[in-house]
Amino acid sequence: MQAATEMFTVTPLSLDLLTDPLEFVGKKPMDSGCNGSAGHENGNTVFDFSVLRDVRPCRSDSEERSLADIAASPRFGRPLETVRSSDCLEGLLNSPSMRSTMDTPRSERFPSFEPHPMFAEAWDLLRKSLVMFRGKPVGTIAASDHSEEALNYDQVFVRDFVPSALAFLMNGEPEIVKNFLLKALRLQSNWEKRIDNFTLGKGAMPASFKVLHDPIRNNDKIMADFGESAIGRVAPVDSGFWWIILLRAYTKSTGDQSLAEMPDCQRGIRLVLSLCLSEGFDTFPTLLCADGCCMVDRRMGIYGYPIEIQALFYMALRCAKLMLKPEGDGEELLERVEKRLQALNYHIRSYFWLDFEQLNNVYRYKTEEYSHTAVNKFNVIPDSIPDWVFDFMPMKGGYFIGNVSPARMDFRWFCLGNCIAILSSLATHEQEMGIMDLLEERWPDLIGEMPLKIAYPALEGHEWKIVTGCDPKNTRWSYHNGGSWPVLIWLFTAACIKTGRPHMARKAMELLESRLSKDHWPEYYDGTFGRYIGKQARKHQTWSIAGYLVAKMMLEDPSHLGMISIEDDRKTKAPSMPRSASSMF
Ligand code: GLC
């Protein structure tokens, strides 16, 4: 925390973040039923009654600082030089984040924290990546690489901002996170979301947004992308989930409930939920998605029920359950959330889980079974099991496979979904241990020389042609197709801490620190061991920088884990019943 001698003030929420229609570009703001303008309720201005002190030093509005000032200023947030172990112990005892330690195991004593030179560099780069909207930071740019065509890497991506946000929260700088959450919320409800003649769901959150500065009017405007400009027109299904998860992280870290309790935030949560809890023709509780709907935002054969989305869906439902107020139809919605959590929990724990024993079961599956007594419920044909998985599967360990649907099990390993399954306690304790065992047993394949593999193994040859549509960016062992993404270190580290294996995170961290800064913080690495800087990887990729910072800060102070982890709650435990007998209940 900032030195206690500094003056702090509780500032009213900046209303221009919420109300000014001039911020929108190219689209007219929709007159949605959003209580008139956000920031106003029943005609009254809603102020942000932050319970906790605002970490900004006291200053007048006319003193808004420029981006350069902020990057350079030691007064903004917590100066790097003050990050010391002793300080952190004090911080741990006094900071609001201590609340998040209550359900967090402190598995072992952590060695004193001597910041690596990269740590200071990373903070400097993270501050330089801040995107300002009317003098206030509202996000971080995806990449600051001027040697490559920007495409949309000059935008603030919702998913990319999550590690940046966590770094700021961990450093006692919640205001930027609050600004971002409100900005994304505003875009969700006040943007006309159309692709050609088709209007997207009200709850959809943007994949990314860009701030445009108009030098003539000296004004900033926002341009958002809900998939209508994205390459392949992919839908960012994960954005709404990340938004909810981040809102809970903010609340947990600051102790400030007032943001989540704001009517507009409550409405935002409901809108996301109504998108994913709506009734359809589904026979499964998992969410049906198109290809490229998440971090893997190109065609990669993840259409159907990808584990990344299912785990984020589960985590978001658990976070929403903690924040939704039971007023109005809230009670009924909370019941629907609870029912879906239980159904998801059972389905994913039972059908997505693969270990040696289960692989052996699938290998011996009978097919064409009809009726409730079927063991092979999805009619998976054993011949469809790829050869690699027999060798890959260790005797000890297991994981949630990539996708499950009729006659289809995608046996690929996806890192993000498995880490989120641990953090959300979607995985049982045994499954959590199994995932960590697998990572330990298959270290060269899944961590290699540069953490961590986004997916394993790569699609090659004919399969690559058919599944990716001959995508030249996703050739074997590159990018989403078996590439290694440094950003994943934060999720891996969080999972290691939750399962009491921080030594694994430290080992991965050593690999990362040996190259990441020297290589100028690339977006991803290529090759079976992640040895080569990615063919088309951007340099100075912000989430590679922020992911490193978050992992580093969590290793130093594991109490931060509480922001992004939720313990199992007994109500959502899957009933113990044989896999073939669920329909009897
Ligand atoms: C790439 C990644 C995507 C990320 C974006 C911005 O498209 O696949 O996950 O959000 O870059 O960094």
Coordinates of C-alpha atoms and ligand atoms in Angstrom, one line a residue:
M1 CA 0.0 0.0 0.0
Q2 CA 1.0 3.6 -0.5
A3 CA 2.7 5.3 2.4
A4 CA 0.2 6.2 5.1
T5 CA 1.4 9.8 5.1
E6 CA -0.2 10.4 1.7
M7 CA -3.6 12.0 1.6
F8 CA -6.4 9.9 0.2
T9 CA -9.8 10.8 -0.8
V10 CA -13.0 9.1 -1.7
T11 CA -13.8 10.4 -5.1
P12 CA -17.3 10.4 -6.7
L13 CA -17.5 8.1 -9.7
S14 CA -16.6 9.9 -12.8
L15 CA -19.9 10.3 -14.5
D16 CA -18.4 11.0 -17.9
L17 CA -17.4 7.4 -17.9
L18 CA -21.1 6.5 -17.8
T19 CA -23.2 9.1 -19.4
D20 CA -21.7 11.0 -22.3
P21 CA -23.2 9.8 -25.6
L22 CA -20.4 11.5 -27.5
E23 CA -18.1 8.7 -26.6
F24 CA -19.6 6.4 -29.2
V25 CA -18.3 6.3 -32.7
G26 CA -19.9 5.1 -35.9
K27 CA -22.9 3.6 -34.0
K28 CA -25.7 5.4 -32.4
P29 CA -26.2 4.6 -28.7
M30 CA -29.2 2.5 -28.2
D31 CA -32.0 3.7 -26.1
S32 CA -32.1 0.5 -24.2
G33 CA -34.2 0.2 -21.1
C34 CA -31.2 1.1 -19.0
N35 CA -32.9 3.3 -16.4
G36 CA -32.4 6.3 -18.6
S37 CA -28.7 6.9 -18.5
A38 CA -26.3 4.8 -16.5
G39 CA -25.2 6.5 -13.4
H40 CA -28.7 7.7 -12.7
E41 CA -31.3 5.8 -10.9
N42 CA -34.9 7.0 -10.6
G43 CA -33.7 10.4 -11.8
N44 CA -31.1 10.6 -9.1
T45 CA -27.4 10.6 -9.7
V46 CA -25.8 7.5 -8.4
F47 CA -22.5 8.2 -6.8
D48 CA -19.9 5.6 -6.1
F49 CA -19.9 5.3 -2.3
S50 CA -16.5 3.5 -2.2
V51 CA -16.3 2.0 1.3
L52 CA -12.5 1.9 1.1
R53 CA -10.1 4.7 0.5
D54 CA -9.2 5.6 -3.0
V55 CA -5.6 4.9 -3.6
R56 CA -5.2 8.1 -5.7
P57 CA -3.4 10.9 -3.9
C58 CA -5.7 13.8 -3.3
R59 CA -5.7 16.2 -6.3
S60 CA -8.1 18.4 -8.2
D61 CA -9.7 17.3 -11.5
S62 CA -7.8 19.8 -13.4
E63 CA -4.7 18.0 -12.4
E64 CA -5.5 14.9 -14.5
R65 CA -2.2 13.5 -15.5
S66 CA -1.1 12.4 -19.0
L67 CA -0.2 8.8 -19.8
A68 CA 3.5 9.7 -19.7
D69 CA 3.1 11.3 -16.3
I70 CA 1.4 8.3 -15.0
A71 CA 4.0 5.9 -16.3
A72 CA 6.8 7.9 -14.8
S73 CA 5.1 9.0 -11.5
P74 CA 6.2 7.1 -8.4
R75 CA 3.1 8.5 -6.7
F76 CA 0.7 6.7 -8.9
G77 CA -0.2 3.5 -7.1
R78 CA 2.6 1.7 -5.4
P79 CA 6.1 2.5 -6.5
L80 CA 8.2 -0.4 -7.5
E81 CA 11.0 0.3 -5.1
T82 CA 8.6 -0.3 -2.2
V83 CA 7.9 -3.9 -3.1
R84 CA 9.7 -5.7 -0.3
S85 CA 8.9 -8.9 1.5
S86 CA 8.6 -7.1 4.9
D87 CA 6.3 -4.6 3.3
C88 CA 4.2 -7.4 1.9
L89 CA 3.9 -9.1 5.2
E90 CA 2.6 -5.8 6.6
G91 CA 0.4 -5.5 3.5
L92 CA -0.9 -9.0 4.1
L93 CA -1.9 -8.2 7.6
N94 CA -3.4 -4.8 6.9
S95 CA -4.6 -4.8 3.3
P96 CA -8.2 -5.5 2.3
S97 CA -6.9 -8.4 0.3
M98 CA -6.4 -10.2 3.6
R99 CA -10.0 -10.9 3.4
S100 CA -9.3 -13.0 0.3
T101 CA -6.9 -15.2 2.3
M102 CA -9.6 -16.7 4.4
D103 CA -10.4 -19.5 2.0
T104 CA -6.9 -19.7 0.6
P105 CA -4.5 -22.4 1.7
R106 CA -1.1 -21.1 2.6
S107 CA 0.7 -24.3 1.8
E108 CA 4.2 -23.4 2.7
R109 CA 6.5 -20.5 3.6
F110 CA 7.6 -18.6 0.7
P111 CA 11.1 -17.4 0.4
S112 CA 11.8 -13.7 0.7
F113 CA 11.1 -11.7 -2.4
E114 CA 14.0 -10.2 -4.2
P115 CA 12.5 -8.5 -7.3
H116 CA 14.1 -9.8 -10.5
P117 CA 15.2 -6.9 -12.7
M118 CA 12.5 -7.9 -15.1
F119 CA 9.9 -7.1 -12.5
A120 CA 10.6 -3.4 -12.6
E121 CA 10.8 -3.5 -16.4
A122 CA 7.4 -5.2 -16.6
W123 CA 5.8 -2.6 -14.4
D124 CA 7.2 0.1 -16.5
L125 CA 5.9 -1.5 -19.7
L126 CA 2.5 -2.2 -18.1
R127 CA 2.1 1.4 -17.2
K128 CA 3.1 2.5 -20.7
S129 CA 0.4 0.2 -22.1
L130 CA -2.4 2.1 -20.3
V131 CA -5.1 3.4 -22.5
M132 CA -6.6 6.7 -21.4
F133 CA -10.2 7.9 -21.9
R134 CA -10.7 11.5 -21.1
G135 CA -7.7 11.6 -18.8
K136 CA -8.5 8.4 -17.0
P137 CA -7.0 4.9 -17.5
V138 CA -9.7 2.5 -18.8
G139 CA -7.6 -0.5 -19.9
T140 CA -4.3 -1.7 -21.5
I141 CA -3.5 -2.0 -25.1
A142 CA -3.1 -5.6 -26.4
A143 CA 0.4 -5.1 -27.8
S144 CA 2.8 -2.2 -28.3
D145 CA 4.7 -3.5 -31.2
H146 CA 5.3 -0.9 -33.9
S147 CA 7.2 -3.1 -36.2
E148 CA 4.1 -5.1 -37.1
E149 CA 0.7 -4.1 -38.6
A150 CA -1.5 -3.2 -35.6
L151 CA -4.7 -5.0 -36.9
N152 CA -6.7 -5.0 -33.6
Y153 CA -3.7 -5.3 -31.3
D154 CA -4.0 -1.6 -30.6
Q155 CA -7.2 -2.2 -28.8
V156 CA -8.2 -3.0 -25.2
F157 CA -9.3 -6.7 -25.2
V158 CA -11.5 -7.7 -22.3
R159 CA -9.8 -11.1 -21.9
D160 CA -6.3 -9.6 -22.2
F161 CA -7.1 -6.9 -19.6
V162 CA -7.8 -9.5 -16.9
P163 CA -4.1 -10.1 -15.9
S164 CA -3.4 -6.4 -16.2
A165 CA -6.4 -5.8 -13.9
L166 CA -5.2 -8.4 -11.4
A167 CA -1.7 -6.8 -11.4
F168 CA -3.2 -3.4 -10.6
L169 CA -5.5 -4.9 -7.9
M170 CA -2.5 -6.7 -6.3
N171 CA -0.6 -3.5 -6.3
G172 CA -3.3 -1.6 -4.6
E173 CA -4.5 0.3 -7.6
P174 CA -8.2 -0.6 -8.1
E175 CA -9.4 2.5 -9.8
I176 CA -8.3 1.6 -13.3
V177 CA -10.1 -1.8 -12.8
K178 CA -13.3 0.0 -11.8
N179 CA -13.0 2.4 -14.8
F180 CA -12.6 -0.6 -17.1
L181 CA -15.5 -2.5 -15.6
L182 CA -17.8 0.5 -16.0
K183 CA -16.7 1.2 -19.5
A184 CA -17.3 -2.4 -20.6
L185 CA -20.7 -2.3 -18.9
R186 CA -21.6 0.8 -20.7
L187 CA -20.6 -0.7 -24.0
Q188 CA -22.7 -3.8 -23.2
S189 CA -25.9 -1.9 -22.8
N190 CA -25.5 1.1 -25.0
W191 CA -24.1 -0.2 -28.2
E192 CA -26.1 -1.2 -31.2
K193 CA -24.6 -4.7 -31.8
R194 CA -25.3 -5.6 -35.3
I195 CA -23.6 -7.8 -37.9
D196 CA -25.2 -7.1 -41.2
N197 CA -28.9 -7.3 -40.5
F198 CA -28.5 -9.4 -37.4
T199 CA -28.7 -8.0 -33.9
L200 CA -26.7 -9.7 -31.2
G201 CA -28.0 -10.5 -27.7
K202 CA -28.3 -7.7 -25.3
G203 CA -25.9 -9.3 -22.8
A204 CA -23.0 -9.6 -25.2
M205 CA -19.8 -7.9 -24.0
P206 CA -17.3 -6.7 -26.5
A207 CA -14.2 -8.6 -27.4
S208 CA -12.3 -5.3 -27.5
F209 CA -12.6 -1.6 -27.7
K210 CA -10.5 1.3 -29.0
V211 CA -10.2 4.8 -27.8
L212 CA -10.0 7.4 -30.6
H213 CA -8.7 10.8 -29.9
D214 CA -10.3 13.7 -31.9
P215 CA -7.7 16.4 -31.9
I216 CA -10.0 19.0 -33.4
R217 CA -12.8 18.6 -30.7
N218 CA -10.2 17.5 -28.2
N219 CA -12.4 14.6 -27.3
D220 CA -12.0 10.9 -26.9
K221 CA -14.4 8.4 -28.4
I222 CA -14.8 4.7 -28.1
M223 CA -15.2 2.1 -30.9
A224 CA -16.1 -1.4 -29.7
D225 CA -16.0 -4.7 -31.5
F226 CA -18.4 -7.4 -30.6
G227 CA -17.1 -9.7 -33.3
E228 CA -18.5 -7.6 -36.2
S229 CA -15.0 -6.5 -37.2
A230 CA -13.0 -9.4 -35.8
I231 CA -11.1 -11.7 -38.2
G232 CA -13.6 -14.5 -39.0
R233 CA -16.4 -12.6 -37.2
V234 CA -15.9 -14.8 -34.1
A235 CA -18.1 -14.3 -31.1
P236 CA -16.3 -13.4 -27.8
V237 CA -18.4 -15.7 -25.6
D238 CA -15.7 -15.5 -22.9
S239 CA -15.9 -11.6 -22.5
G240 CA -19.0 -11.6 -20.3
F241 CA -17.7 -14.3 -18.1
W242 CA -14.4 -12.6 -17.6
W243 CA -16.2 -9.3 -16.8
I244 CA -18.2 -11.1 -14.0
I245 CA -15.0 -12.8 -12.7
L246 CA -13.2 -9.5 -12.7
L247 CA -16.0 -7.7 -10.9
R248 CA -15.8 -10.3 -8.2
A249 CA -12.0 -10.1 -8.0
Y250 CA -12.3 -6.3 -7.6
T251 CA -14.9 -6.7 -4.9
K252 CA -12.9 -9.4 -3.1
S253 CA -9.6 -7.4 -3.3
T254 CA -11.0 -4.0 -2.3
G255 CA -13.8 -5.0 0.0
D256 CA -15.8 -2.4 -1.9
Q257 CA -19.2 -4.0 -2.5
S258 CA -20.8 -0.8 -3.8
L259 CA -19.6 -1.3 -7.3
A260 CA -21.1 -4.8 -7.7
E261 CA -24.3 -3.6 -5.9
M262 CA -24.9 -0.7 -8.3
P263 CA -28.1 -1.3 -10.2
D264 CA -26.2 -1.0 -13.5
C265 CA -23.7 -3.7 -12.5
Q266 CA -26.5 -5.9 -11.3
R267 CA -28.3 -5.5 -14.6
G268 CA -25.0 -6.2 -16.5
I269 CA -24.7 -9.5 -14.6
R270 CA -28.3 -10.4 -15.3
L271 CA -27.9 -9.7 -19.0
V272 CA -24.9 -12.0 -19.3
L273 CA -26.7 -14.7 -17.4
S274 CA -29.9 -14.4 -19.4
L275 CA -27.8 -15.0 -22.5
C276 CA -26.3 -18.2 -21.2
L277 CA -29.1 -19.6 -19.1
S278 CA -31.8 -19.2 -21.8
E279 CA -33.7 -22.4 -22.6
G280 CA -33.1 -24.1 -26.0
F281 CA -33.0 -27.5 -27.4
D282 CA -30.0 -28.6 -25.3
T283 CA -29.7 -32.0 -23.8
F284 CA -26.6 -31.0 -21.9
P285 CA -26.0 -28.2 -19.3
T286 CA -22.8 -27.1 -21.1
L287 CA -22.8 -24.1 -23.4
L288 CA -23.0 -24.7 -27.2
C289 CA -20.5 -22.5 -29.0
A290 CA -19.1 -21.7 -32.4
D291 CA -15.4 -22.1 -33.2
G292 CA -13.0 -19.3 -32.1
C293 CA -15.3 -18.1 -29.2
C294 CA -12.6 -17.5 -26.6
M295 CA -8.8 -17.0 -26.3
V296 CA -8.5 -19.4 -29.2
D297 CA -10.2 -16.9 -31.5
R298 CA -9.7 -18.7 -34.8
R299 CA -11.0 -21.9 -36.3
M300 CA -9.3 -24.7 -34.3
G301 CA -12.0 -27.3 -34.0
I302 CA -13.2 -26.1 -30.6
Y303 CA -16.8 -25.6 -31.7
G304 CA -19.3 -27.5 -29.6
Y305 CA -18.7 -27.5 -25.9
P306 CA -15.1 -26.3 -25.4
I307 CA -13.7 -26.8 -22.0
E308 CA -12.3 -23.2 -21.8
I309 CA -15.9 -21.8 -22.1
Q310 CA -17.4 -24.4 -19.8
A311 CA -14.9 -23.7 -17.1
L312 CA -15.3 -19.9 -17.4
F313 CA -19.1 -20.3 -17.5
Y314 CA -18.9 -22.3 -14.2
M315 CA -16.6 -19.8 -12.6
A316 CA -18.7 -16.8 -13.7
L317 CA -21.9 -18.5 -12.4
R318 CA -20.2 -19.0 -9.0
C319 CA -19.0 -15.4 -9.0
A320 CA -22.5 -14.1 -10.0
K321 CA -24.0 -16.2 -7.2
L322 CA -21.9 -14.3 -4.7
M323 CA -22.8 -10.9 -6.1
L324 CA -26.4 -11.1 -7.4
K325 CA -28.9 -9.5 -5.1
P326 CA -32.1 -11.5 -4.5
E327 CA -34.4 -8.5 -5.1
G328 CA -37.0 -8.5 -7.8
D329 CA -36.6 -11.6 -10.0
G330 CA -33.1 -12.0 -8.5
E331 CA -34.3 -14.9 -6.2
E332 CA -35.6 -16.9 -9.2
L333 CA -32.4 -16.2 -11.2
L334 CA -30.3 -17.3 -8.3
E335 CA -32.2 -20.6 -8.2
R336 CA -31.5 -21.1 -11.9
V337 CA -27.9 -20.3 -11.4
E338 CA -27.7 -22.9 -8.6
K339 CA -29.4 -25.6 -10.6
R340 CA -27.2 -24.9 -13.6
L341 CA -24.1 -25.1 -11.4
Q342 CA -25.1 -28.5 -10.1
A343 CA -25.9 -29.8 -13.5
L344 CA -22.6 -28.5 -15.0
N345 CA -20.6 -29.8 -12.1
Y346 CA -22.0 -33.3 -12.6
H347 CA -21.7 -33.3 -16.3
I348 CA -18.1 -32.0 -16.6
R349 CA -16.7 -33.9 -13.6
S350 CA -18.2 -37.1 -15.1
Y351 CA -17.9 -36.8 -18.8
F352 CA -15.0 -34.5 -19.5
W353 CA -12.6 -36.2 -17.1
L354 CA -10.0 -38.5 -18.5
D355 CA -7.4 -40.5 -16.6
F356 CA -5.8 -43.8 -17.2
E357 CA -8.7 -45.8 -15.9
Q358 CA -11.3 -43.8 -17.8
L359 CA -9.2 -44.0 -21.0
N360 CA -9.2 -47.7 -20.6
N361 CA -13.0 -47.7 -20.2
V362 CA -13.5 -45.6 -23.3
Y363 CA -11.1 -47.9 -25.2
R364 CA -13.4 -50.9 -24.3
Y365 CA -16.7 -49.0 -24.9
K366 CA -19.5 -50.9 -26.6
T367 CA -21.4 -48.8 -29.1
E368 CA -25.0 -48.4 -30.2
E369 CA -26.3 -48.6 -26.7
Y370 CA -29.9 -47.3 -26.4
S371 CA -31.8 -46.2 -23.3
H372 CA -31.0 -45.1 -19.8
T373 CA -28.7 -48.1 -19.1
A374 CA -26.1 -47.0 -21.7
V375 CA -22.6 -46.7 -20.4
N376 CA -21.3 -45.1 -23.5
K377 CA -23.9 -42.3 -23.4
F378 CA -22.5 -40.2 -26.3
N379 CA -21.9 -43.2 -28.5
V380 CA -18.2 -42.5 -28.8
I381 CA -16.5 -45.0 -31.2
P382 CA -13.3 -46.3 -29.6
D383 CA -11.6 -46.2 -33.1
S384 CA -11.9 -42.4 -32.9
I385 CA -9.4 -42.3 -30.0
P386 CA -6.2 -40.8 -31.4
D387 CA -3.0 -42.9 -31.0
W388 CA -1.1 -40.1 -29.2
V389 CA -3.4 -40.2 -26.1
F390 CA -2.5 -43.8 -25.2
D391 CA 1.2 -42.8 -24.7
F392 CA 0.5 -39.4 -23.3
M393 CA -1.7 -40.6 -20.5
P394 CA 0.4 -41.2 -17.4
M395 CA -0.6 -43.9 -14.8
K396 CA -0.9 -41.1 -12.3
G397 CA -2.8 -38.0 -13.3
G398 CA -5.6 -36.9 -15.6
Y399 CA -7.4 -33.8 -17.2
F400 CA -10.6 -32.4 -18.6
I401 CA -10.6 -33.1 -22.3
G402 CA -11.2 -30.4 -24.8
N403 CA -14.8 -31.1 -25.9
V404 CA -17.6 -33.7 -25.4
S405 CA -20.6 -34.1 -27.7
P406 CA -22.4 -36.8 -29.5
A407 CA -19.9 -39.4 -30.9
R408 CA -17.1 -36.9 -30.2
M409 CA -14.5 -36.7 -27.5
D410 CA -11.8 -34.1 -28.4
F411 CA -8.9 -35.6 -26.4
R412 CA -6.7 -32.5 -26.7
W413 CA -5.3 -30.8 -23.5
F414 CA -6.2 -27.1 -23.2
C415 CA -4.4 -25.3 -20.4
L416 CA -6.7 -22.4 -19.7
G417 CA -9.8 -24.6 -19.2
N418 CA -8.0 -26.9 -16.8
C419 CA -6.6 -24.1 -14.8
I420 CA -9.9 -22.4 -14.4
A421 CA -11.5 -25.7 -13.5
I422 CA -9.1 -25.8 -10.6
L423 CA -9.6 -22.2 -9.6
S424 CA -13.4 -22.4 -9.7
S425 CA -13.4 -25.8 -7.9
L426 CA -15.2 -27.3 -10.8
A427 CA -12.6 -30.1 -10.4
T428 CA -12.9 -32.3 -7.4
H429 CA -10.0 -32.4 -5.0
E430 CA -8.8 -35.6 -6.6
Q431 CA -9.2 -34.2 -10.1
E432 CA -7.2 -31.0 -9.1
M433 CA -4.4 -33.3 -7.9
G434 CA -4.7 -35.3 -11.1
I435 CA -4.3 -32.3 -13.3
M436 CA -1.2 -31.2 -11.4
D437 CA 0.2 -34.7 -11.5
L438 CA -0.3 -34.7 -15.3
L439 CA 1.5 -31.4 -15.6
E440 CA 4.4 -32.8 -13.5
E441 CA 4.5 -36.1 -15.5
R442 CA 4.3 -34.5 -18.9
W443 CA 6.4 -31.4 -18.1
P444 CA 8.4 -31.5 -21.4
D445 CA 5.2 -31.6 -23.4
L446 CA 3.0 -29.1 -21.5
I447 CA 5.6 -26.7 -20.1
G448 CA 8.7 -27.4 -22.2
E449 CA 11.3 -24.7 -22.5
M450 CA 8.8 -21.8 -22.4
P451 CA 5.6 -22.0 -20.3
L452 CA 3.0 -22.9 -21.3
K453 CA 1.4 -24.9 -24.1
I454 CA -2.0 -23.5 -24.9
A455 CA -3.1 -26.9 -26.4
Y456 CA -1.6 -30.3 -26.8
P457 CA -0.8 -31.8 -29.2
A458 CA -0.8 -29.9 -32.5
L459 CA -3.0 -30.7 -35.4
E460 CA -0.9 -31.7 -38.4
G461 CA -1.1 -32.6 -42.0
H462 CA -4.6 -33.6 -43.3
E463 CA -6.2 -33.0 -39.9
W464 CA -4.8 -29.4 -39.8
K465 CA -6.2 -28.8 -43.3
I466 CA -9.6 -30.0 -42.4
V467 CA -10.0 -28.7 -38.9
T468 CA -8.4 -25.2 -39.3
G469 CA -9.3 -24.7 -42.9
C470 CA -5.6 -24.6 -43.8
D471 CA -4.9 -21.7 -41.5
P472 CA -1.3 -20.4 -42.1
K473 CA -1.2 -18.8 -38.7
N474 CA -2.2 -22.0 -36.9
T475 CA 0.4 -24.3 -38.5
R476 CA 1.6 -27.2 -36.2
W477 CA 3.2 -26.2 -33.0
S478 CA 2.4 -22.5 -33.6
Y479 CA 0.0 -19.9 -32.1
H480 CA -3.2 -21.6 -31.0
N481 CA -2.1 -24.9 -32.5
G482 CA 0.3 -26.1 -29.9
G483 CA 2.1 -22.8 -29.4
S484 CA 3.4 -21.7 -25.9
W485 CA 1.8 -18.6 -24.3
P486 CA 3.7 -16.9 -21.5
V487 CA 0.4 -15.2 -20.3
L488 CA -0.8 -18.6 -19.1
I489 CA 1.9 -18.5 -16.3
W490 CA -0.6 -16.5 -14.1
L491 CA -3.3 -19.2 -14.3
F492 CA -0.8 -22.0 -13.9
T493 CA 0.8 -20.3 -10.8
A494 CA -2.6 -19.7 -9.3
A495 CA -3.5 -23.4 -9.8
C496 CA -0.1 -24.4 -8.3
I497 CA -0.7 -22.3 -5.2
K498 CA -4.3 -23.6 -4.8
T499 CA -3.1 -27.2 -5.0
G500 CA -0.2 -26.6 -2.7
R501 CA 2.5 -27.0 -5.4
P502 CA 4.1 -23.6 -5.7
H503 CA 7.5 -25.2 -6.5
M504 CA 6.1 -26.1 -9.9
A505 CA 5.2 -22.5 -10.6
R506 CA 8.7 -21.4 -9.5
K507 CA 10.3 -23.9 -11.8
A508 CA 8.2 -22.6 -14.7
M509 CA 9.0 -19.0 -13.7
E510 CA 12.7 -19.7 -13.9
L511 CA 12.3 -20.8 -17.5
L512 CA 10.2 -17.7 -18.3
E513 CA 12.6 -15.3 -16.7
S514 CA 15.5 -16.7 -18.6
R515 CA 14.1 -15.4 -21.9
L516 CA 10.9 -13.4 -21.8
S517 CA 12.5 -9.9 -21.4
K518 CA 15.4 -10.7 -23.6
D519 CA 13.0 -11.7 -26.3
H520 CA 11.0 -8.5 -25.8
W521 CA 7.9 -10.1 -24.2
P522 CA 6.5 -12.0 -27.2
E523 CA 2.9 -13.0 -27.4
Y524 CA 3.7 -16.7 -28.0
Y525 CA 6.5 -19.2 -28.8
D526 CA 6.5 -22.0 -31.4
G527 CA 7.8 -25.5 -31.6
T528 CA 7.2 -28.7 -29.6
F529 CA 9.1 -27.3 -26.7
G530 CA 8.2 -23.7 -27.2
R531 CA 11.8 -22.8 -28.0
Y532 CA 11.3 -20.4 -30.9
I533 CA 9.7 -16.9 -30.8
G534 CA 6.3 -17.3 -32.5
K535 CA 6.3 -16.8 -36.3
Q536 CA 3.8 -14.0 -36.2
A537 CA 4.1 -13.2 -32.5
R538 CA 3.7 -9.6 -31.5
K539 CA 6.5 -8.2 -29.2
H540 CA 5.7 -6.3 -26.1
Q541 CA 2.4 -8.2 -25.8
T542 CA 0.8 -6.7 -22.7
W543 CA -0.7 -9.9 -21.3
S544 CA 2.7 -11.6 -21.5
I545 CA 4.0 -8.8 -19.3
A546 CA 1.0 -8.7 -16.9
G547 CA 0.8 -12.4 -16.7
Y548 CA 4.4 -12.5 -15.5
L549 CA 3.7 -9.8 -12.9
V550 CA 0.6 -11.5 -11.5
A551 CA 2.4 -14.8 -11.2
K552 CA 5.3 -13.1 -9.5
M553 CA 3.2 -11.3 -7.0
M554 CA 1.1 -14.4 -6.2
L555 CA 4.3 -16.4 -5.5
E556 CA 5.4 -13.7 -3.3
D557 CA 2.1 -13.2 -1.5
P558 CA -0.2 -16.2 -2.0
S559 CA -3.1 -14.4 -0.3
H560 CA -3.7 -12.8 -3.6
L561 CA -5.1 -16.1 -4.8
G562 CA -8.4 -15.4 -3.1
M563 CA -9.3 -12.8 -5.8
I564 CA -9.4 -15.4 -8.5
S565 CA -10.1 -18.6 -6.8
I566 CA -13.3 -20.1 -5.1
E567 CA -13.3 -23.0 -2.8
D568 CA -15.6 -25.9 -3.3
D569 CA -19.0 -25.5 -1.7
R570 CA -20.6 -28.7 -0.6
K571 CA -23.9 -28.0 -2.3
T572 CA -22.4 -28.3 -5.8
K573 CA -20.7 -31.6 -5.1
A574 CA -21.6 -34.3 -7.7
P575 CA -23.6 -37.1 -6.2
S576 CA -21.6 -40.3 -6.1
M577 CA -23.4 -42.5 -8.6
P578 CA -22.2 -44.8 -11.3
R579 CA -21.7 -43.1 -14.6
S580 CA -24.5 -45.2 -16.2
A581 CA -27.0 -44.5 -13.5
S582 CA -27.5 -40.7 -13.5
S583 CA -30.8 -40.9 -15.3
M584 CA -32.3 -42.9 -12.4
F585 CA -32.3 -39.8 -10.2
Ligands
GLC1 C1 -5.1 -13.0 -30.4 C2 -5.4 -14.1 -29.3 C3 -6.5 -13.6 -28.5 C4 -6.2 -12.2 -27.9 C5 -5.8 -11.2 -29.0 C6 -5.3 -9.9 -28.4 O1 -6.1 -12.9 -31.3 O2 -5.8 -15.3 -29.9 O3 -6.8 -14.5 -27.5 O4 -7.2 -11.7 -27.1 O5 -4.8 -11.8 -29.8 O6 -4.1 -10.1 -27.8

